mmCIF file of C-alpha atoms in Angstrom:
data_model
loop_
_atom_site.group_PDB
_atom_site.id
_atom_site.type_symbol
_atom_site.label_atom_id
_atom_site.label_comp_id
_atom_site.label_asym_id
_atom_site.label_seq_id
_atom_site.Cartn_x
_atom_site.Cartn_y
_atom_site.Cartn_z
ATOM 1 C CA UNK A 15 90.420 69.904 108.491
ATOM 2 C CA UNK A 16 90.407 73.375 106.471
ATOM 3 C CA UNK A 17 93.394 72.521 104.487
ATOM 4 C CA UNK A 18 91.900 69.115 103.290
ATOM 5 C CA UNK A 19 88.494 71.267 102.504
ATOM 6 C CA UNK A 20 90.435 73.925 100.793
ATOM 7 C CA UNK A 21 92.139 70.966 98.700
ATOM 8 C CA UNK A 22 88.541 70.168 97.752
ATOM 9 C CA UNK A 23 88.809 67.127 99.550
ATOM 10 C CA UNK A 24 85.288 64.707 100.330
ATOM 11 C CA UNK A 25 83.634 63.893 103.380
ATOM 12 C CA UNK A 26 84.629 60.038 102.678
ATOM 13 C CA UNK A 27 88.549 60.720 102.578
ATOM 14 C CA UNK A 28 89.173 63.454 104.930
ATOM 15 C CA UNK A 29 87.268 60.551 107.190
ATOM 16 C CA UNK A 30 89.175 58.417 106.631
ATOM 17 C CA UNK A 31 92.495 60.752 107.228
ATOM 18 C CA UNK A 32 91.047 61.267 110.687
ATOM 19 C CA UNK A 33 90.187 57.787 111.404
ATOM 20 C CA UNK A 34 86.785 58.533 111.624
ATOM 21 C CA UNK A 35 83.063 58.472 110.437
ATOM 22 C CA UNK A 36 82.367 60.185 107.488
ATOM 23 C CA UNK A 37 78.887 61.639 109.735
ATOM 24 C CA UNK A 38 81.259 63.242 112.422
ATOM 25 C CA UNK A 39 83.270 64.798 109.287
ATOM 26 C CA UNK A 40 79.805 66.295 108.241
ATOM 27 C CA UNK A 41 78.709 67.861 111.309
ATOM 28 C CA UNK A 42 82.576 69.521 111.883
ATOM 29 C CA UNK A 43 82.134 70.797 108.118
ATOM 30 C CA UNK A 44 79.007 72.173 108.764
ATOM 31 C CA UNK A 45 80.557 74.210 112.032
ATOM 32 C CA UNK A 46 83.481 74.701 109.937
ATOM 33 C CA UNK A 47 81.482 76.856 106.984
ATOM 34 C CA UNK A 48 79.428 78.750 109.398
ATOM 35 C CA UNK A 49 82.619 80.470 110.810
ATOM 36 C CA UNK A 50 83.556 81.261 107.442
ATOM 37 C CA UNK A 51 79.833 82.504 106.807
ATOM 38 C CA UNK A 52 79.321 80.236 103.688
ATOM 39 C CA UNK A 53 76.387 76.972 103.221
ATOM 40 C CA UNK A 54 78.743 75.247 101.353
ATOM 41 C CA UNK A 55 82.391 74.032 100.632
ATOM 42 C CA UNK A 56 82.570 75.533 96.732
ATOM 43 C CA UNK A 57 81.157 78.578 98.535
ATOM 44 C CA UNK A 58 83.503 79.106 100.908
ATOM 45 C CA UNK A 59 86.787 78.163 98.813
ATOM 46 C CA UNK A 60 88.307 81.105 98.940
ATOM 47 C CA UNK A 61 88.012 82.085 102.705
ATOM 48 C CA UNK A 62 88.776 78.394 103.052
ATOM 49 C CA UNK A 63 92.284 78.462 101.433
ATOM 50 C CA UNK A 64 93.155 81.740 102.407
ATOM 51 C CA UNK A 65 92.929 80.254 106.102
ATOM 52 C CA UNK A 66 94.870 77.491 104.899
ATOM 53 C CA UNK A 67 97.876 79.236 103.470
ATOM 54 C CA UNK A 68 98.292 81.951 106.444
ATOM 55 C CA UNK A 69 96.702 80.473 109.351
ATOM 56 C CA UNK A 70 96.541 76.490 109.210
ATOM 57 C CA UNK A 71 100.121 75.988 110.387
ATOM 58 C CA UNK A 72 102.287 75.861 113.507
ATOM 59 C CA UNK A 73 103.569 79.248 113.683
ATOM 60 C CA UNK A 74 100.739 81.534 111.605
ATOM 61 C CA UNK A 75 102.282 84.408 109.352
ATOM 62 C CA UNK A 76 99.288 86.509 110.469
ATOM 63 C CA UNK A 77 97.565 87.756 113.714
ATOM 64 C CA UNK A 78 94.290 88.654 111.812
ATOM 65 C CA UNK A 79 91.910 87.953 109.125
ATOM 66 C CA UNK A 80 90.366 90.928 107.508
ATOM 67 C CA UNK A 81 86.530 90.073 106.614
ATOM 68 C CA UNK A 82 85.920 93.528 104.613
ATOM 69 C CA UNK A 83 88.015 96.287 103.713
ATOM 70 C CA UNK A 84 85.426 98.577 102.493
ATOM 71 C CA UNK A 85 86.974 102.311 100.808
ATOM 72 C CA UNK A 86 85.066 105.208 99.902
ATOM 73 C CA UNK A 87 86.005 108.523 98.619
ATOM 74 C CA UNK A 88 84.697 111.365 97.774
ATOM 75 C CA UNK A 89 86.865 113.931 95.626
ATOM 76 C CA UNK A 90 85.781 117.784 95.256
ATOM 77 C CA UNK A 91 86.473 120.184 92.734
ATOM 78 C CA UNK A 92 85.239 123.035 94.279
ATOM 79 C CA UNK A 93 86.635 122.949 97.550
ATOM 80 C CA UNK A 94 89.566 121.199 96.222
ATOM 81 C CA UNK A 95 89.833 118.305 98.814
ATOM 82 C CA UNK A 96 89.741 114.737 98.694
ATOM 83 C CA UNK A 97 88.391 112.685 101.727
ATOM 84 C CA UNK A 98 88.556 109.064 102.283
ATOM 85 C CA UNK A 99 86.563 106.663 104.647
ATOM 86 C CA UNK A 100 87.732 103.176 104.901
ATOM 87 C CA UNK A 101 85.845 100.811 107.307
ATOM 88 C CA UNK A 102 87.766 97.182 108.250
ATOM 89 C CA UNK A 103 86.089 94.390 109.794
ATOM 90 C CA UNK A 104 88.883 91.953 111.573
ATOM 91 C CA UNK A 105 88.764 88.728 113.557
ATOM 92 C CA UNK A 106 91.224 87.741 115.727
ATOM 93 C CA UNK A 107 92.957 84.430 114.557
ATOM 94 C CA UNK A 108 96.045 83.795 116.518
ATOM 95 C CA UNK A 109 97.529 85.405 119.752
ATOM 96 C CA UNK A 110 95.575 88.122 121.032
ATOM 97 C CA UNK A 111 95.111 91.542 119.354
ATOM 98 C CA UNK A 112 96.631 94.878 120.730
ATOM 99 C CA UNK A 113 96.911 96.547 118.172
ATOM 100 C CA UNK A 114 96.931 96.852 114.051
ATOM 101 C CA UNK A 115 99.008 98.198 111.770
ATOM 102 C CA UNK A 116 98.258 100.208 108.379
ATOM 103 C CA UNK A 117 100.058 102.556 105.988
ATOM 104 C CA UNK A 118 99.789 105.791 103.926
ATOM 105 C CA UNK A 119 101.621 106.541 100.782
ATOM 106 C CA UNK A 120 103.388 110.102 101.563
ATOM 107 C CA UNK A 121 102.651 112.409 98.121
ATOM 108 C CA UNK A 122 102.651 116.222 97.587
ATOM 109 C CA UNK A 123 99.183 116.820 98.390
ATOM 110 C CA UNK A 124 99.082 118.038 101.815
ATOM 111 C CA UNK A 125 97.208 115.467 104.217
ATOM 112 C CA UNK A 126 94.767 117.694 106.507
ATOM 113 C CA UNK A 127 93.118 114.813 108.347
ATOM 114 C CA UNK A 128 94.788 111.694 109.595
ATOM 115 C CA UNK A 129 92.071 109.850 112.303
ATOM 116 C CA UNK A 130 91.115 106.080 113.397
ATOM 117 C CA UNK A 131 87.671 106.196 115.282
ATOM 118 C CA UNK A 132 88.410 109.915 115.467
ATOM 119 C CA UNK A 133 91.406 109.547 116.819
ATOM 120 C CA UNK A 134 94.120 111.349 115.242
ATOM 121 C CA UNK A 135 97.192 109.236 114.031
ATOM 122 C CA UNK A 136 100.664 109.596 113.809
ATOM 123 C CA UNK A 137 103.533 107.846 112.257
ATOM 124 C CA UNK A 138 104.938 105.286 114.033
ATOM 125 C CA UNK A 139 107.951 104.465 111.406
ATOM 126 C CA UNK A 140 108.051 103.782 107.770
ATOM 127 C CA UNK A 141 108.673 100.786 106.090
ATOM 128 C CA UNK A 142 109.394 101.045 101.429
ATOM 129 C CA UNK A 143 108.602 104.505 101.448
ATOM 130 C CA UNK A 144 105.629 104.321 103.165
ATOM 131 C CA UNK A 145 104.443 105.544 106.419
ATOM 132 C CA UNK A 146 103.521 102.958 109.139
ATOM 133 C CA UNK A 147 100.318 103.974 112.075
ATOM 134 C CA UNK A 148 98.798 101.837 114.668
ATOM 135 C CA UNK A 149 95.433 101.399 115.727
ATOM 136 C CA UNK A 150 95.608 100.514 119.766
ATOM 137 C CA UNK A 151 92.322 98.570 120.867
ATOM 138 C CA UNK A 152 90.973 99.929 124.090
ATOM 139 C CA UNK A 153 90.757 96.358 124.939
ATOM 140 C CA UNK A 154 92.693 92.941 124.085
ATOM 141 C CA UNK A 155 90.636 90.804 121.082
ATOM 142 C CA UNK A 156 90.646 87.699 121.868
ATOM 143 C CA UNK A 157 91.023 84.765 119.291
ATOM 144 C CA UNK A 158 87.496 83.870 117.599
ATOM 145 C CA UNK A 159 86.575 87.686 118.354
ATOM 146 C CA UNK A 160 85.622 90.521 115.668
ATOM 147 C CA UNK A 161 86.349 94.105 115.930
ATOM 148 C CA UNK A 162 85.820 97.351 113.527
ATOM 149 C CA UNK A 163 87.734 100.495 112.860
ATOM 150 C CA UNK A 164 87.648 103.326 110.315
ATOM 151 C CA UNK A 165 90.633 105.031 108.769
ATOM 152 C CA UNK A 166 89.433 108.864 108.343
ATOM 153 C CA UNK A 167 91.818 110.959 105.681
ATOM 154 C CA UNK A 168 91.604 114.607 103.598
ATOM 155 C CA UNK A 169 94.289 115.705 101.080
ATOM 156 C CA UNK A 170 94.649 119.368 100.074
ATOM 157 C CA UNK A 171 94.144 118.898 96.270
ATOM 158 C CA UNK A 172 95.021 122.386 95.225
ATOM 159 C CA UNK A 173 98.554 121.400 93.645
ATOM 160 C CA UNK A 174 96.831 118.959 91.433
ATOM 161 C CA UNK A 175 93.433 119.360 91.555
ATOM 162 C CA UNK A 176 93.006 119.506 87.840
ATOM 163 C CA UNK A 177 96.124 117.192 86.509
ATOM 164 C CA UNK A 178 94.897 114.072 85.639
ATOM 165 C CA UNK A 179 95.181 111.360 89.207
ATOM 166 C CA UNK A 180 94.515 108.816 91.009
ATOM 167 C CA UNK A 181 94.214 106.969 94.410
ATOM 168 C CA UNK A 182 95.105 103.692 95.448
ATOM 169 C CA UNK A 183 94.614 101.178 98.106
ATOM 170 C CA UNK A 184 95.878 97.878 99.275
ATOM 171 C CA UNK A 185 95.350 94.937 102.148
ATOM 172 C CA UNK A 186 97.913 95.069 104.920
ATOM 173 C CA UNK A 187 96.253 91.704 106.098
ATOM 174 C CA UNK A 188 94.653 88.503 104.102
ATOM 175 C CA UNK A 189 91.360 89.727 103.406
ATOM 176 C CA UNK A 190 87.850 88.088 102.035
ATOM 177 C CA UNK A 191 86.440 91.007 100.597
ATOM 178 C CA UNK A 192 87.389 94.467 98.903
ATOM 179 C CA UNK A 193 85.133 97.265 97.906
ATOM 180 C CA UNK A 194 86.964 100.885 96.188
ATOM 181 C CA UNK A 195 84.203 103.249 95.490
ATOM 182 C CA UNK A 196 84.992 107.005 94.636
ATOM 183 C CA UNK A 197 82.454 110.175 93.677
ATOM 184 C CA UNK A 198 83.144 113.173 92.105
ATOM 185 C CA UNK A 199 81.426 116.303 93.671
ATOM 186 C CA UNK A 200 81.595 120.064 91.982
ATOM 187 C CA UNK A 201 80.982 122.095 89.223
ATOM 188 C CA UNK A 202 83.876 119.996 86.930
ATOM 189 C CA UNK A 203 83.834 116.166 86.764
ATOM 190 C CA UNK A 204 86.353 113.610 85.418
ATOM 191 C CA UNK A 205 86.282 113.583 81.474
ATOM 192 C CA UNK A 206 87.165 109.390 82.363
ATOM 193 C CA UNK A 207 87.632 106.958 84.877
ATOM 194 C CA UNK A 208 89.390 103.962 85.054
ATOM 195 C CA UNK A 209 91.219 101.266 87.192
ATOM 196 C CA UNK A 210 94.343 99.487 87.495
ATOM 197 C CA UNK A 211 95.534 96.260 89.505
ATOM 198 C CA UNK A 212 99.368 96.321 90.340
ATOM 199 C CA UNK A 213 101.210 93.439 91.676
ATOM 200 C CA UNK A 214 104.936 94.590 92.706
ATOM 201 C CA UNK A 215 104.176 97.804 90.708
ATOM 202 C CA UNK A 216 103.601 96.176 87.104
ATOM 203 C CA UNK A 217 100.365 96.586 85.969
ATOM 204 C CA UNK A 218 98.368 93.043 85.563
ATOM 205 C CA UNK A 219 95.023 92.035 83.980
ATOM 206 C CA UNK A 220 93.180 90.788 87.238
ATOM 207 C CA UNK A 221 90.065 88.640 85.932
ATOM 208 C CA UNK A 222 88.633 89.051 89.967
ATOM 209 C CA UNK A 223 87.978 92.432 89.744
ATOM 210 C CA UNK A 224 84.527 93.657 88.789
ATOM 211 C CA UNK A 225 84.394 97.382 87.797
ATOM 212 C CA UNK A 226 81.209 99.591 87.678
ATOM 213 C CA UNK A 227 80.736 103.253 86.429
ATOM 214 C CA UNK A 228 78.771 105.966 85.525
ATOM 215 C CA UNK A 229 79.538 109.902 84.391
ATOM 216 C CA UNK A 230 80.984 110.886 87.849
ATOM 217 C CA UNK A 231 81.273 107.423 90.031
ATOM 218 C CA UNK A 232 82.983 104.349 89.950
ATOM 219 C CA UNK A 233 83.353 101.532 92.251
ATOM 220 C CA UNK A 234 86.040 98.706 92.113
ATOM 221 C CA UNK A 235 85.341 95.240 93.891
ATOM 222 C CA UNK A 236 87.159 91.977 94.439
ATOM 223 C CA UNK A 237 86.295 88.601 96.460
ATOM 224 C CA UNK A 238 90.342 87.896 95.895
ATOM 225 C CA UNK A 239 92.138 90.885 96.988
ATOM 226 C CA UNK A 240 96.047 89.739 97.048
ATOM 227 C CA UNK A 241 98.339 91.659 99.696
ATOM 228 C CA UNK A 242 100.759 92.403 97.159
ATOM 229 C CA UNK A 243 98.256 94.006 94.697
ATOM 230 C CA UNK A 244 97.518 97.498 94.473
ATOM 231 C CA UNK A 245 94.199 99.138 93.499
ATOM 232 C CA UNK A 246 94.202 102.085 91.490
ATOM 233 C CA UNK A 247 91.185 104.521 90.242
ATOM 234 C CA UNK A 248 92.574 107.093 87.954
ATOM 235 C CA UNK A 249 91.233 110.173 86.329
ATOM 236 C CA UNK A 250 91.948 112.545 84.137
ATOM 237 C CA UNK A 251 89.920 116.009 82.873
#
């Protein structure tokens, strides 16, 4: 059914698709949108064809369906280091889960912590330039199951702490939700801030992206991240 109701399909033809009444079509909608934590089909469109194009299909392109990526950093002048907390929330959609995959962008800023859970992490190849780690579950997720993890990472700013920068993030999986936030700490804060969206590095005009600010914060959220997009907050002094 969730390709039909990502189509925007009614009750009365996806009923009649199935060969049935358009009452049991109701009730499986209704169990349908609760999964995807929305009251109604407009309100769950997105989740709904995002399912559709990676998961509704014989052979699934993906294991997982991320629910949040959530990033926030916190960048220092004094001490000259810039930490990052990411929290994911993922749900099992095909297969079972061992394990999940993320990357890192190698640059010259010397990375002093590298955990997941508080685990630290090492490489486990690269892949474009960029270095590939693994999360191992302590336990198989099962399909229909959720789990959380949080990516833990400090760069050694002092080569660049006052050049103008930035930091970036991206979805390794289909995700519902993504939320960039980043604070300035110290005596010397960023003369501006702003953001960039990136598909296939070419900088595009993303209408999905809603952008908040103040003198020495910023925060970058979309309800349509893309896996090919990058998100950028820049800086300069």
């Amino acid at each position: 059914m969730v390709p039909l109701l990502a189509r925007g399909q009614g009750r009365a033809d996806i009923a009649k698709h199935f060969g049935v009444s358009e009452e049991t079509i109701k009730k499986h909608t209704s169990n349908i949108l609760v999964k995807f934590d929305a009251v109604s089909q407009k309100d769950g469109y997105q989740d709904l064809k995002d399912y559709a194009e990676y998961y509704a299909q014989p052979n699934p392109a993906y294991k997982v369906y991320c629910h949040v990526s959530d990033l926030s950093v916190t960048f220092n002048s004094d001490t000259k280091r810039l930490r990052a907390e990411k929290k994911v929330s993922l749900e099992c959609v095909h297969e079972t889960l061992e394990r999940d995959r993320f990357t890192a962008m190698p640059g010259s800023d010397p990375l002093l912590v590298n955990k997941c859970d508080g685990v630290d992490l090492s490489p486990v190849g690269t892949n474009m330039g960029m270095e590939i780690y693994e999360k191992v579950f302590d336990s198989p997720i099962s399909v229909g199951q959720k789990t959380n993890y949080v990516l833990e990472r400090e760069f050694d700013m002092s080569n660049s702490v006052f050049s103008d920068n930035y930091y970036s993030t991206w979805t390794m999986n289909p995700t519902g939700r993504l939320i960039y936030r980043i604070q300035f700490l110290g005596a010397r804060r960023p003369k501006n801030l702003t953001y960039e969206v990136r598909a296939n590095q070419v900088a595009i005009d993303d209408q999905s992206i809603v952008w908040t600010q103040d003198a020495d914060a910023a925060q970058l959220m979309t309800m349509q991240p893309k896996l090919q997009y990058s998100y950028i907050i820049k800086w300069t002094w």
